[in-house]
Amino acid sequence: MQHFDVIIVGAGSMGMAAGYYTAKQGVRTLLIDSHNPPHTMGSHHGDTRIIRHAYGEGKQYVPLALRSQELWRQLEDASGVELFAQTGVLTAGPKDQPFLQEVRESAERYSLPLEVLSATEVHARWSGIKLPENFYACFEPTSGVLYSEKCVAAYRDLAISTGATLLTDTRVTSIELDGEGVIVQTADEHYRAQKVLLSAGAWNPSLLASLGLSIPLAPTRKTVAWFGADEERYSSDRFPAFIFNLGDSSYYGFPSFDQTGVKIGRHDGGQLIDPDRLERTFGTYLSDEGDVRSFLETYMPQAAGPLCAGRVCIYTMTPDEHFVIDRHPAHSQIMIAAGFSGHGFKFASGIGEAASQWLIDGASTLDLSMFSLSRFA
Ligand SMILES: Cc1cc2nc3c(=O)[nH]c(=O)nc-3n(C[C@H](O)[C@H](O)[C@H](O)COP(=O)(O)OP(=O)(O)OC[C@H]3O[C@@H](n4cnc5c(N)ncnc54)[C@H](O)[C@@H]3O)c2cc1C
C-alpha cells in the first residue's frame, strides 16, 4: 500500500486547486479522479464561469471572493496562461429584488467599485440590453470571466510540476478508517494517508454515504447554450457578463468570445439526477433551449440568433444554496468540500488554498464557518 500525507478524492475545480497548494508546501499529495480533468463529465466544463465580488448571495462571501481573485491572478502569473477576462459583470432585476440590494450592500461594506444604473442608462451604455422601466442594474467593472477548463488545467500542470501524483480515470470506490489513518480504495489498489479531502462534486453523496454521513446534496441537470449574436453589440471587448435576478427565475450569461455567440444558462430549476445516469444530450427537454431563448428574446433580442451549441452540466445543490466545507463530524481526518450549488467555481482558488491550510495546519486563515455542516442538524 502506498502512503501519502494527503489524498484528494476528486481532482476537479476544488480538488485540483487544493492539490496544487498542498504540493506547493512540500506535502506528499495524491490526487485521484474518475476522469481526466479538465473534462466534460462533472461541473467545470463549458469554457467560462463568472466571477463577482459584490455578492448577491451574501456579503459574507466577499473576503473569499477577493482572495480567490488574487489567487487567480497568481495562477495566471505562475502558469503563463490567460485565465481571466475583465469584462465586468452586470446584475439586473426588478427594483424590489433583495439580491440586488445585497450586491449594493456588499460593495458598500467592502468599498468595492459598483455603478448603479437605471434601465435607461443601461440601454444607453449597452444597446443590446432592453430592461423594463421598473428594473435597475449594478455594474461591477473589476469582475469578469474565468476560463474554467484552462484554470483546472493550469492547476493540474502546476500540481504535477510541484510534486503531486495524479491518478486519472481511476474511481475511488470507498474510504475507510483504521487506527493509523485513512484508507482510500480504488478498483485495483488502496492508498493510505493522514488526511483526505473529499471533493468529488456530484458524486460526493455516494462517497459520504459510505462514510455514514447523509447531507442534503441534490445533483441537478443543468444546461447552457450559445446563440448567434450581433457582434457589434455583444462581443467580449464591449459587453459584460450578466446575471438577471427576476424574482421567480434567474439567468446568467457571457458576452461573445471570439465570435462563439452569447452563452446563457438558467440558474434556478433543472432535473434532479443520479450523476451516473445523467441525460447528457442537450435538447432532450424543450426547456433546454426554450427557457434561455425566451429570456434573450425579451431582454437581449439581438442575441437570440440561431442556436450554435448546447452543453449539459451538473449543479450540486444544498437547501440554502450555501456550500459545505467542513470536517466529517465523526472522522476529523476527512474534510468535505461539497454542495457548490451552481456558484462555486469562482472560489475554487480560495477554497483550494483554505482546504490545503486545513489539511496541513488543521485550520484555514479565512473564516469558513458559514459553510459548516451543523446548520443542517
Ligand atoms: C452550467 C454551469 C454554470 C456554472 N456557472 C458558474 C459561474 O458562472 N460562476 C461560478 O462561480 N460557478 C459556476 N458554476 C458552478 C461551478 O462550476 C461548480 O460549483 C464547481 O465546478 C464545482 O466544483 P467541484 O470541484 O465540486 O466539482 P467538479 O469540478 O465536477 O469536480 C469533481 C471531480 O470529482 C471527480 N470524481 C467524482 N467521483 C469520484 C470518485 N468516486 N473517485 C474519484 N474522482 C471522482 C469528478 O470526475 C470530478 O473531476 C456553474 C456550474 C455549471 C454546471
mmCIF file of C-alpha atoms in Angstrom, residues 97-272:
data_model
loop_
_atom_site.group_PDB
_atom_site.id
_atom_site.type_symbol
_atom_site.label_atom_id
_atom_site.label_comp_id
_atom_site.label_asym_id
_atom_site.label_seq_id
_atom_site.Cartn_x
_atom_site.Cartn_y
_atom_site.Cartn_z
ATOM 1 C CA GLN A 97 -35.072 42.401 -5.610
ATOM 2 C CA PRO A 98 -33.212 41.505 -2.360
ATOM 3 C CA PHE A 99 -30.359 40.003 -4.443
ATOM 4 C CA LEU A 100 -29.547 43.403 -5.977
ATOM 5 C CA GLN A 101 -29.836 45.066 -2.596
ATOM 6 C CA GLU A 102 -27.286 42.597 -1.211
ATOM 7 C CA VAL A 103 -24.935 43.343 -4.137
ATOM 8 C CA ARG A 104 -25.092 47.035 -3.211
ATOM 9 C CA GLU A 105 -24.582 46.383 0.491
ATOM 10 C CA SER A 106 -21.610 44.073 -0.228
ATOM 11 C CA ALA A 107 -19.990 46.783 -2.331
ATOM 12 C CA GLU A 108 -20.603 49.424 0.307
ATOM 13 C CA ARG A 109 -19.311 47.304 3.181
ATOM 14 C CA TYR A 110 -16.087 46.336 1.378
ATOM 15 C CA SER A 111 -15.619 49.561 -0.644
ATOM 16 C CA LEU A 112 -15.884 47.742 -3.962
ATOM 17 C CA PRO A 113 -16.366 49.714 -7.168
ATOM 18 C CA LEU A 114 -20.018 49.453 -8.263
ATOM 19 C CA GLU A 115 -22.121 51.584 -10.581
ATOM 20 C CA VAL A 116 -25.878 51.657 -10.008
ATOM 21 C CA LEU A 117 -27.686 52.275 -13.313
ATOM 22 C CA SER A 118 -31.300 52.916 -14.313
ATOM 23 C CA ALA A 119 -32.917 50.961 -17.154
ATOM 24 C CA THR A 120 -32.370 53.940 -19.482
ATOM 25 C CA GLU A 121 -28.701 54.247 -18.509
ATOM 26 C CA VAL A 122 -28.160 50.542 -19.123
ATOM 27 C CA HIS A 123 -29.650 50.796 -22.617
ATOM 28 C CA ALA A 124 -27.598 53.897 -23.417
ATOM 29 C CA ARG A 125 -24.408 52.052 -22.474
ATOM 30 C CA TRP A 126 -25.204 48.602 -23.925
ATOM 31 C CA SER A 127 -27.701 48.909 -26.743
ATOM 32 C CA GLY A 128 -28.137 45.109 -26.728
ATOM 33 C CA ILE A 129 -29.954 45.199 -23.361
ATOM 34 C CA LYS A 130 -33.636 46.067 -23.059
ATOM 35 C CA LEU A 131 -34.812 46.479 -19.460
ATOM 36 C CA PRO A 132 -38.342 47.339 -18.338
ATOM 37 C CA GLU A 133 -38.636 50.706 -16.532
ATOM 38 C CA ASN A 134 -39.140 49.025 -13.135
ATOM 39 C CA PHE A 135 -35.695 47.332 -13.402
ATOM 40 C CA TYR A 136 -32.280 48.650 -12.474
ATOM 41 C CA ALA A 137 -28.768 47.203 -12.602
ATOM 42 C CA CYS A 138 -25.436 47.169 -10.765
ATOM 43 C CA PHE A 139 -22.234 47.087 -12.811
ATOM 44 C CA GLU A 140 -19.041 45.821 -11.175
ATOM 45 C CA PRO A 141 -16.196 46.765 -13.538
ATOM 46 C CA THR A 142 -13.391 44.828 -11.805
ATOM 47 C CA SER A 143 -15.052 41.433 -12.039
ATOM 48 C CA GLY A 144 -15.463 39.235 -15.109
ATOM 49 C CA VAL A 145 -14.991 35.785 -16.537
ATOM 50 C CA LEU A 146 -12.732 32.835 -15.749
ATOM 51 C CA TYR A 147 -11.826 30.283 -18.416
ATOM 52 C CA SER A 148 -12.798 27.331 -16.221
ATOM 53 C CA GLU A 149 -11.206 24.391 -18.032
ATOM 54 C CA LYS A 150 -7.984 26.349 -18.501
ATOM 55 C CA CYS A 151 -7.990 27.096 -14.752
ATOM 56 C CA VAL A 152 -8.270 23.404 -13.879
ATOM 57 C CA ALA A 153 -5.578 22.554 -16.452
ATOM 58 C CA ALA A 154 -3.250 25.226 -15.034
ATOM 59 C CA TYR A 155 -3.653 23.877 -11.501
ATOM 60 C CA ARG A 156 -3.090 20.345 -12.817
ATOM 61 C CA ASP A 157 0.186 21.235 -14.567
ATOM 62 C CA LEU A 158 1.491 23.147 -11.575
ATOM 63 C CA ALA A 159 0.396 20.494 -9.066
ATOM 64 C CA ILE A 160 2.302 17.841 -11.001
ATOM 65 C CA SER A 161 5.364 20.024 -11.503
ATOM 66 C CA THR A 162 5.479 20.759 -7.768
ATOM 67 C CA GLY A 163 5.482 17.036 -6.940
ATOM 68 C CA ALA A 164 1.843 15.895 -6.638
ATOM 69 C CA THR A 165 0.861 12.489 -8.019
ATOM 70 C CA LEU A 166 -2.283 12.463 -10.179
ATOM 71 C CA LEU A 167 -4.194 9.269 -10.943
ATOM 72 C CA THR A 168 -6.705 9.815 -13.744
ATOM 73 C CA ASP A 169 -9.524 7.550 -14.938
ATOM 74 C CA THR A 170 -9.481 5.957 -11.502
ATOM 75 C CA ARG A 171 -12.641 5.881 -9.455
ATOM 76 C CA VAL A 172 -12.489 5.816 -5.684
ATOM 77 C CA THR A 173 -14.851 3.095 -4.539
ATOM 78 C CA SER A 174 -14.676 3.543 -0.780
ATOM 79 C CA ILE A 175 -12.978 5.422 2.024
ATOM 80 C CA GLU A 176 -12.322 3.695 5.337
ATOM 81 C CA LEU A 177 -10.544 4.482 8.570
ATOM 82 C CA ASP A 178 -8.391 2.426 10.855
ATOM 83 C CA GLY A 179 -6.331 3.460 13.854
ATOM 84 C CA GLU A 180 -3.460 4.661 11.658
ATOM 85 C CA GLY A 181 -5.200 6.907 9.151
ATOM 86 C CA VAL A 182 -7.495 6.873 6.160
ATOM 87 C CA ILE A 183 -7.560 4.151 3.502
ATOM 88 C CA VAL A 184 -8.774 5.113 0.053
ATOM 89 C CA GLN A 185 -9.840 2.219 -2.138
ATOM 90 C CA THR A 186 -9.955 2.133 -5.945
ATOM 91 C CA ALA A 187 -10.818 -0.873 -8.137
ATOM 92 C CA ASP A 188 -7.197 -2.094 -8.206
ATOM 93 C CA GLU A 189 -5.343 -0.507 -5.311
ATOM 94 C CA HIS A 190 -5.618 1.052 -1.928
ATOM 95 C CA TYR A 191 -3.739 4.061 -0.625
ATOM 96 C CA ARG A 192 -3.195 5.381 2.865
ATOM 97 C CA ALA A 193 -2.971 8.989 4.083
ATOM 98 C CA GLN A 194 -3.130 11.003 7.269
ATOM 99 C CA LYS A 195 -5.757 13.309 5.833
ATOM 100 C CA VAL A 196 -8.268 13.182 2.991
ATOM 101 C CA LEU A 197 -10.156 15.873 1.120
ATOM 102 C CA LEU A 198 -13.434 14.688 -0.329
ATOM 103 C CA SER A 199 -14.131 16.913 -3.329
ATOM 104 C CA ALA A 200 -15.983 14.628 -5.718
ATOM 105 C CA GLY A 201 -18.605 17.143 -6.863
ATOM 106 C CA ALA A 202 -21.910 15.490 -7.799
ATOM 107 C CA TRP A 203 -20.563 12.129 -6.599
ATOM 108 C CA ASN A 204 -19.938 13.306 -3.036
ATOM 109 C CA PRO A 205 -23.287 11.971 -1.721
ATOM 110 C CA SER A 206 -22.484 8.327 -2.514
ATOM 111 C CA LEU A 207 -18.967 8.535 -1.037
ATOM 112 C CA LEU A 208 -20.316 10.297 2.045
ATOM 113 C CA ALA A 209 -22.973 7.622 2.442
ATOM 114 C CA SER A 210 -20.209 5.000 2.565
ATOM 115 C CA LEU A 211 -18.780 7.040 5.454
ATOM 116 C CA GLY A 212 -22.111 7.019 7.272
ATOM 117 C CA LEU A 213 -22.958 10.633 6.542
ATOM 118 C CA SER A 214 -26.024 11.919 4.777
ATOM 119 C CA ILE A 215 -26.018 15.595 3.753
ATOM 120 C CA PRO A 216 -28.875 17.142 1.772
ATOM 121 C CA LEU A 217 -26.994 17.412 -1.555
ATOM 122 C CA ALA A 218 -29.027 17.370 -4.768
ATOM 123 C CA PRO A 219 -27.152 16.734 -8.054
ATOM 124 C CA THR A 220 -29.147 18.572 -10.717
ATOM 125 C CA ARG A 221 -29.024 18.515 -14.514
ATOM 126 C CA LYS A 222 -28.290 21.969 -15.959
ATOM 127 C CA THR A 223 -27.797 23.208 -19.490
ATOM 128 C CA VAL A 224 -26.081 26.145 -21.162
ATOM 129 C CA ALA A 225 -26.429 27.295 -24.752
ATOM 130 C CA TRP A 226 -24.626 29.577 -27.179
ATOM 131 C CA PHE A 227 -26.657 31.733 -29.579
ATOM 132 C CA GLY A 228 -25.586 33.652 -32.658
ATOM 133 C CA ALA A 229 -25.439 37.333 -31.662
ATOM 134 C CA ASP A 230 -24.807 40.728 -33.227
ATOM 135 C CA GLU A 231 -21.044 41.062 -32.571
ATOM 136 C CA GLU A 232 -21.229 44.871 -32.703
ATOM 137 C CA ARG A 233 -23.319 44.761 -29.554
ATOM 138 C CA TYR A 234 -22.328 41.598 -27.702
ATOM 139 C CA SER A 235 -18.643 40.859 -28.286
ATOM 140 C CA SER A 236 -16.474 40.432 -25.188
ATOM 141 C CA ASP A 237 -14.497 43.631 -25.790
ATOM 142 C CA ARG A 238 -17.666 45.724 -25.209
ATOM 143 C CA PHE A 239 -20.299 43.620 -23.468
ATOM 144 C CA PRO A 240 -20.203 42.381 -19.834
ATOM 145 C CA ALA A 241 -21.047 39.061 -18.258
ATOM 146 C CA PHE A 242 -24.507 39.314 -16.700
ATOM 147 C CA ILE A 243 -26.923 37.997 -14.098
ATOM 148 C CA PHE A 244 -30.631 38.702 -14.186
ATOM 149 C CA ASN A 245 -32.438 38.008 -10.966
ATOM 150 C CA LEU A 246 -36.090 38.153 -11.918
ATOM 151 C CA GLY A 247 -37.587 37.024 -8.610
ATOM 152 C CA ASP A 248 -39.236 33.809 -9.803
ATOM 153 C CA SER A 249 -36.286 32.831 -12.033
ATOM 154 C CA SER A 250 -32.689 33.771 -12.598
ATOM 155 C CA TYR A 251 -30.433 33.755 -15.656
ATOM 156 C CA TYR A 252 -26.724 34.356 -16.217
ATOM 157 C CA GLY A 253 -24.623 34.727 -19.316
ATOM 158 C CA PHE A 254 -21.473 35.739 -21.106
ATOM 159 C CA PRO A 255 -20.568 38.034 -23.965
ATOM 160 C CA SER A 256 -19.468 36.510 -27.240
ATOM 161 C CA PHE A 257 -15.802 35.468 -27.003
ATOM 162 C CA ASP A 258 -14.072 35.034 -30.384
ATOM 163 C CA GLN A 259 -17.422 35.147 -32.190
ATOM 164 C CA THR A 260 -18.711 31.993 -30.476
ATOM 165 C CA GLY A 261 -22.022 33.677 -29.602
ATOM 166 C CA VAL A 262 -23.659 34.748 -26.352
ATOM 167 C CA LYS A 263 -23.635 31.899 -23.823
ATOM 168 C CA ILE A 264 -26.571 31.725 -21.455
ATOM 169 C CA GLY A 265 -27.951 29.491 -18.708
ATOM 170 C CA ARG A 266 -30.830 29.440 -16.271
ATOM 171 C CA HIS A 267 -29.724 29.230 -12.644
ATOM 172 C CA ASP A 268 -32.913 28.004 -10.976
ATOM 173 C CA GLY A 269 -34.691 24.759 -11.859
ATOM 174 C CA GLY A 270 -33.249 21.716 -13.621
ATOM 175 C CA GLN A 271 -33.878 17.998 -13.124
ATOM 176 C CA LEU A 272 -32.733 16.053 -10.061
#
